[in-house]
Short mmCIF file of C-alpha atoms in Angstrom, two decimals:
data_model
loop_
_atom_site.label_atom_id
_atom_site.label_comp_id
_atom_site.label_asym_id
_atom_site.label_seq_id
_atom_site.Cartn_x
_atom_site.Cartn_y
_atom_site.Cartn_z
CA MET A 1 95.41 103.12 92.36
CA ASN A 2 93.80 100.12 94.11
CA TRP A 3 92.91 101.71 97.46
CA GLN A 4 90.98 98.60 98.55
CA ARG A 5 94.16 96.48 98.38
CA ILE A 6 96.26 99.19 100.01
CA ASP A 7 93.69 99.74 102.76
CA ASN A 8 93.45 96.01 103.47
CA ASN A 9 97.23 95.90 103.95
CA ARG A 10 97.80 99.38 105.36
CA VAL A 11 98.97 98.09 108.75
CA LEU A 12 101.49 95.70 107.20
CA LEU A 13 102.73 98.39 104.81
CA GLY A 14 103.02 100.87 107.68
CA TYR A 15 105.14 98.52 109.78
CA PHE A 16 107.30 97.64 106.80
CA ALA A 17 107.98 101.35 106.23
CA ALA A 18 108.71 101.85 109.95
CA ALA A 19 111.07 98.84 110.00
CA LEU A 20 112.91 100.09 106.90
CA TYR A 21 113.29 103.56 108.41
CA LEU A 22 114.57 102.18 111.74
CA PHE A 23 117.01 99.82 110.02
CA ILE A 24 118.53 102.61 107.92
CA ASN A 25 118.55 105.17 110.74
CA ASN A 26 120.01 102.85 113.36
CA THR A 27 122.59 101.42 110.98
CA ILE A 28 123.84 104.96 110.37
CA ASN A 29 123.86 105.56 114.15
CA ALA A 30 125.85 102.37 114.74
CA LEU A 31 128.44 103.33 112.13
CA SER A 32 128.68 106.80 113.68
CA VAL A 33 129.26 105.32 117.15
CA TRP A 34 131.96 103.00 115.79
CA SER A 35 133.65 105.88 113.96
CA GLU A 36 133.60 107.99 117.12
CA HIS A 37 135.22 105.22 119.17
CA SER A 38 137.79 104.55 116.43
CA ARG A 39 138.77 108.14 115.84
CA HIS A 40 141.72 108.23 118.25
CA GLY A 41 143.28 104.85 117.66
CA GLU A 42 142.33 101.42 119.04
CA PRO A 43 138.60 101.42 119.89
CA SER A 44 137.49 100.46 123.38
CA ILE A 45 134.52 98.48 122.05
CA ALA A 46 134.11 95.60 119.62
CA LEU A 47 132.66 96.25 116.14
CA TRP A 48 129.51 94.27 116.89
CA GLU A 49 128.59 96.24 120.01
CA PRO A 50 127.21 99.47 118.49
CA PHE A 51 125.15 97.40 116.06
CA VAL A 52 123.70 95.41 118.97
CA TRP A 53 122.90 98.63 120.83
CA GLU A 54 121.17 100.22 117.86
CA TYR A 55 119.36 97.15 116.52
CA THR A 56 118.00 96.15 119.94
CA SER A 57 116.68 99.67 120.27
CA ALA A 58 115.06 99.49 116.83
CA LEU A 59 113.53 96.07 117.50
CA SER A 60 112.12 97.28 120.82
CA VAL A 61 110.48 100.25 119.11
CA LEU A 62 108.94 97.98 116.47
CA VAL A 63 107.44 95.78 119.20
CA ILE A 64 105.93 98.82 120.93
CA LEU A 65 104.68 100.61 117.79
CA PRO A 66 101.31 98.76 117.59
CA LEU A 67 100.49 99.95 121.11
CA MET A 68 101.62 103.48 120.28
CA PHE A 69 99.48 103.65 117.14
CA ARG A 70 96.43 102.42 119.03
CA PHE A 71 97.13 105.07 121.66
CA PHE A 72 97.44 107.78 118.98
CA SER A 73 94.16 106.60 117.45
CA ARG A 74 92.46 106.67 120.86
CA PHE A 75 93.79 110.16 121.65
CA PRO A 76 94.11 111.97 118.30
CA LEU A 77 95.58 115.47 118.08
CA HIS A 78 93.10 118.35 118.08
CA PHE A 79 92.93 121.95 119.24
CA ALA A 80 90.50 121.39 122.12
CA GLN A 81 91.69 120.80 125.72
CA PRO A 82 95.43 121.41 125.14
CA LYS A 83 96.32 120.84 128.82
CA LYS A 84 94.58 117.46 128.86
CA GLN A 85 96.30 116.46 125.62
CA LEU A 86 99.67 117.52 127.01
CA LEU A 87 99.17 115.38 130.12
CA VAL A 88 97.90 112.41 128.11
CA HIS A 89 100.87 112.44 125.74
CA LEU A 90 103.34 113.16 128.53
CA PHE A 91 102.05 110.00 130.18
CA GLY A 92 102.29 108.19 126.85
CA SER A 93 105.90 109.27 126.37
CA VAL A 94 106.87 107.98 129.84
CA VAL A 95 105.22 104.62 129.17
CA PHE A 96 106.88 104.41 125.75
CA ALA A 97 110.31 105.21 127.20
CA SER A 98 109.87 102.72 130.05
CA LEU A 99 108.86 99.88 127.74
CA HIS A 100 111.56 100.76 125.24
CA ILE A 101 114.31 100.76 127.87
CA LEU A 102 113.06 97.55 129.49
CA LEU A 103 112.93 95.60 126.22
CA MET A 104 116.15 97.10 124.88
CA VAL A 105 118.18 96.28 127.98
CA ALA A 106 116.71 92.76 128.18
CA LEU A 107 117.68 92.07 124.56
CA ARG A 108 121.17 93.45 125.07
CA GLU A 109 121.67 91.33 128.17
CA MET A 110 120.70 88.23 126.17
CA VAL A 111 123.10 89.04 123.32
CA TYR A 112 125.99 89.77 125.69
CA VAL A 113 125.37 86.54 127.61
CA LEU A 114 125.43 84.58 124.36
CA ASN A 115 128.71 86.30 123.55
CA THR A 116 130.07 85.48 127.03
CA SER A 117 130.31 89.18 127.85
CA ASP A 118 128.75 91.48 130.43
CA TYR A 119 126.44 94.38 129.59
CA ASN A 120 126.40 97.30 132.00
CA PHE A 121 123.47 99.67 131.51
CA GLY A 122 124.73 102.04 134.21
CA PRO A 123 122.92 103.81 137.08
CA ILE A 124 119.19 103.41 136.41
CA ALA A 125 118.07 106.96 137.32
CA ARG A 126 120.76 108.66 135.27
CA GLU A 127 120.44 106.37 132.26
CA PHE A 128 116.64 106.47 132.32
CA TRP A 129 116.70 110.27 132.13
CA TYR A 130 119.29 110.10 129.33
CA GLU A 131 117.18 107.63 127.35
CA TYR A 132 113.89 109.40 128.15
CA ARG A 133 115.05 112.64 126.55
CA LYS A 134 115.67 110.76 123.30
CA ASP A 135 112.53 108.66 123.60
CA ALA A 136 110.31 111.66 124.32
CA TRP A 137 111.50 113.27 121.09
CA GLY A 138 111.04 109.95 119.29
CA TYR A 139 107.50 109.74 120.68
CA VAL A 140 106.71 113.18 119.24
CA ILE A 141 108.17 112.23 115.86
CA TRP A 142 106.15 109.00 115.68
CA MET A 143 102.99 110.84 116.74
CA MET A 144 103.46 113.49 114.06
CA LEU A 145 104.26 110.89 111.40
CA TYR A 146 101.16 108.90 112.36
CA ASN A 147 98.84 111.92 112.16
CA ILE A 148 100.40 113.30 108.96
CA THR A 149 100.18 109.89 107.30
CA GLN A 150 96.54 109.53 108.32
CA LEU A 151 95.75 113.00 106.96
CA VAL A 152 97.59 112.54 103.65
CA TYR A 153 96.12 109.06 103.15
CA ALA A 154 92.61 110.38 103.79
CA ARG A 155 93.12 113.15 101.24
CA LEU A 156 94.50 110.79 98.60
CA LYS A 157 91.61 108.35 99.07
CA GLY A 158 89.13 111.20 98.99
CA GLU A 159 87.15 112.67 101.85
CA ALA A 160 83.36 112.50 101.90
CA SER A 161 80.93 115.21 102.94
CA VAL A 162 77.18 115.61 102.65
CA VAL A 163 76.04 117.33 99.47
CA ALA A 164 74.80 120.84 100.28
CA SER A 165 74.30 123.82 97.98
CA SER A 166 73.98 126.55 100.60
CA GLU A 167 75.10 127.36 104.13
CA GLN A 168 71.62 126.64 105.47
CA GLU A 169 71.58 123.28 103.72
CA ALA A 170 75.00 122.54 105.15
CA GLN A 171 73.63 123.12 108.64
CA ASP A 172 70.49 121.08 107.95
CA SER A 173 72.59 118.27 106.44
CA LYS A 174 74.07 117.58 109.84
CA ARG A 175 70.61 116.39 110.92
CA ALA A 176 69.06 115.20 107.66
CA VAL A 177 69.34 111.72 106.15
CA PRO A 178 71.57 112.11 103.07
CA GLU A 179 70.96 110.49 99.69
CA HIS A 180 74.52 111.10 98.50
CA PHE A 181 77.94 111.98 99.81
CA LEU A 182 80.18 114.37 97.93
CA VAL A 183 83.72 113.02 97.75
CA LYS A 184 86.60 115.42 97.10
CA LYS A 185 89.64 113.57 95.82
CA LEU A 186 92.62 115.66 94.75
CA ASP A 187 91.17 118.06 92.15
CA LYS A 188 87.99 116.10 91.36
CA GLU A 189 84.61 115.61 93.00
CA PHE A 190 82.48 112.45 92.93
CA LEU A 191 78.97 111.60 94.09
CA VAL A 192 78.58 108.44 96.16
CA LYS A 193 75.07 107.10 96.67
CA VAL A 194 74.30 106.09 100.23
CA ALA A 195 72.46 103.04 98.85
CA ASP A 196 75.73 101.85 97.24
CA ILE A 197 77.66 101.87 100.52
CA GLU A 198 78.18 98.28 101.72
CA TYR A 199 79.53 98.91 105.19
CA LEU A 200 81.11 101.45 107.52
CA GLU A 201 84.35 101.09 109.45
CA SER A 202 85.53 103.22 112.35
CA ALA A 203 89.00 104.72 111.78
CA GLY A 204 89.97 107.19 114.51
CA ASN A 205 88.33 110.55 113.81
CA TYR A 206 86.92 109.17 110.56
CA VAL A 207 84.48 106.55 109.37
CA ASN A 208 85.50 104.74 106.19
CA LEU A 209 82.65 104.32 103.70
CA TYR A 210 83.09 101.19 101.55
CA SER A 211 81.32 101.51 98.22
CA GLN A 212 81.86 99.47 95.04
CA GLY A 213 85.44 98.55 95.88
CA ARG A 214 86.43 102.09 96.93
CA ILE A 215 86.97 103.63 100.34
CA TYR A 216 85.95 107.15 101.31
CA PRO A 217 86.74 108.62 104.75
CA LEU A 218 84.09 110.80 106.38
CA ARG A 219 84.87 112.87 109.47
CA ALA A 220 82.30 111.50 111.93
CA THR A 221 81.82 108.89 114.64
CA LEU A 222 80.49 105.45 113.81
CA GLY A 223 77.66 105.65 116.33
CA GLU A 224 76.51 109.03 115.04
CA LEU A 225 76.63 107.94 111.40
CA CYS A 226 74.85 104.62 111.97
CA GLN A 227 72.07 106.41 113.81
CA ARG A 228 71.80 108.99 111.06
CA LEU A 229 71.66 106.35 108.31
CA SER A 230 69.32 103.98 110.15
CA ALA A 231 66.40 105.23 108.03
CA LYS A 232 68.38 104.09 104.96
CA GLY A 233 68.76 100.55 106.31
CA PHE A 234 72.06 100.81 108.16
CA SER A 235 72.79 99.25 111.57
CA ARG A 236 75.75 99.15 113.86
CA VAL A 237 76.93 95.56 114.31
CA HIS A 238 80.25 95.96 116.12
CA ARG A 239 82.27 98.64 117.89
CA SER A 240 84.18 99.03 114.61
CA TYR A 241 81.52 98.28 111.97
CA GLY A 242 78.14 99.32 110.62
CA VAL A 243 76.42 97.58 107.71
CA ASN A 244 73.90 98.24 104.95
CA HIS A 245 71.11 95.65 105.30
CA ASN A 246 70.83 95.34 101.52
CA ALA A 247 74.48 94.28 101.29
CA VAL A 248 74.05 91.34 103.72
CA ASP A 249 74.12 87.85 102.25
CA SER A 250 74.13 85.64 105.37
CA ILE A 251 74.65 85.68 109.13
CA SER A 252 76.25 82.95 111.25
CA TYR A 253 76.42 82.70 115.02
CA GLN A 254 78.97 81.33 117.48
CA PRO A 255 78.41 79.62 120.86
CA SER A 256 79.84 82.72 122.57
CA GLY A 257 76.91 84.79 121.28
CA ASP A 258 78.98 86.71 118.75
CA GLY A 259 78.47 86.21 115.05
CA GLU A 260 79.75 86.88 111.57
CA ILE A 261 78.06 88.72 108.71
CA THR A 262 78.92 87.74 105.15
CA LEU A 263 78.22 90.42 102.57
CA LYS A 264 77.21 89.79 98.97
CA SER A 265 80.68 90.96 97.96
CA GLY A 266 82.22 88.16 100.07
CA LYS A 267 83.50 90.50 102.79
CA LYS A 268 83.02 89.20 106.33
CA LEU A 269 82.24 91.48 109.29
CA ASN A 270 82.22 90.68 112.99
CA LEU A 271 78.81 90.80 114.68
CA SER A 272 79.07 91.62 118.37
CA ARG A 273 76.53 90.13 120.77
CA ARG A 274 76.12 93.65 122.16
CA TYR A 275 74.47 94.74 118.89
CA LYS A 276 73.07 91.36 117.76
CA ASP A 277 69.51 91.68 119.05
CA GLU A 278 69.06 95.25 117.86
CA PHE A 279 70.45 94.29 114.45
CA LYS A 280 68.06 91.33 114.11
CA GLN A 281 65.11 93.54 115.06
CA SER A 282 66.10 96.13 112.45
CA LEU A 283 66.04 93.42 109.75
CA SER A 284 62.45 92.42 110.50
#
């Protein structure tokens, strides 16, 4: 499987999957609403109305999803500080519900105006609580799907760890400069030479190691890993990237002070002015 191509388009593929799910789910909901209103004779609503209600809701969620996923990446699930996590995600659910309701109602108002009709959302306090209960559950579902997808994707790509043959070596490896990473992928293990890694990319709780067209996630922070691999010729060049000096082909600069690094493979990385001077010094 071409993980490089998938990884390069993972955001687009993720939103396509989310859009497909929402379209199917909300179409079923719209048909259910219409059936419920039609059960006892002449319906009190027009056929188009439940579809407008459901599709405006789906579209609003799709607009908000990028913000939600960034929020989930910024505050990933873990077992530490459960009270803090509960408060953080309670706040996130309220913000999600508020944005969802605001966009959804605005879109419905526009559609009803175009159809020369009036849309009545109802009493704000009552309807907000009604919608929040559904949105809070939706928030939990999206959060779980995001984290499960990240976990499964990391396992399918293979997860890297430092090669160690004993418990003591495993402890020492957390401080030592590694020569290789051991990558466990499904039922196989591979050795990845540190010298073959072109660049590093921050990805939530992981750092993606890019080596010879493949991507291996390592549970670490970018700052920690760049510092650890500095003796092997790696430098941090951006809040999201670190680079192997031997993989660099050229560097260009912009009037703003930022720059762009072109690798020998043709890949281009952003160079932040925050790390520019330190990076240039490390090359000398």
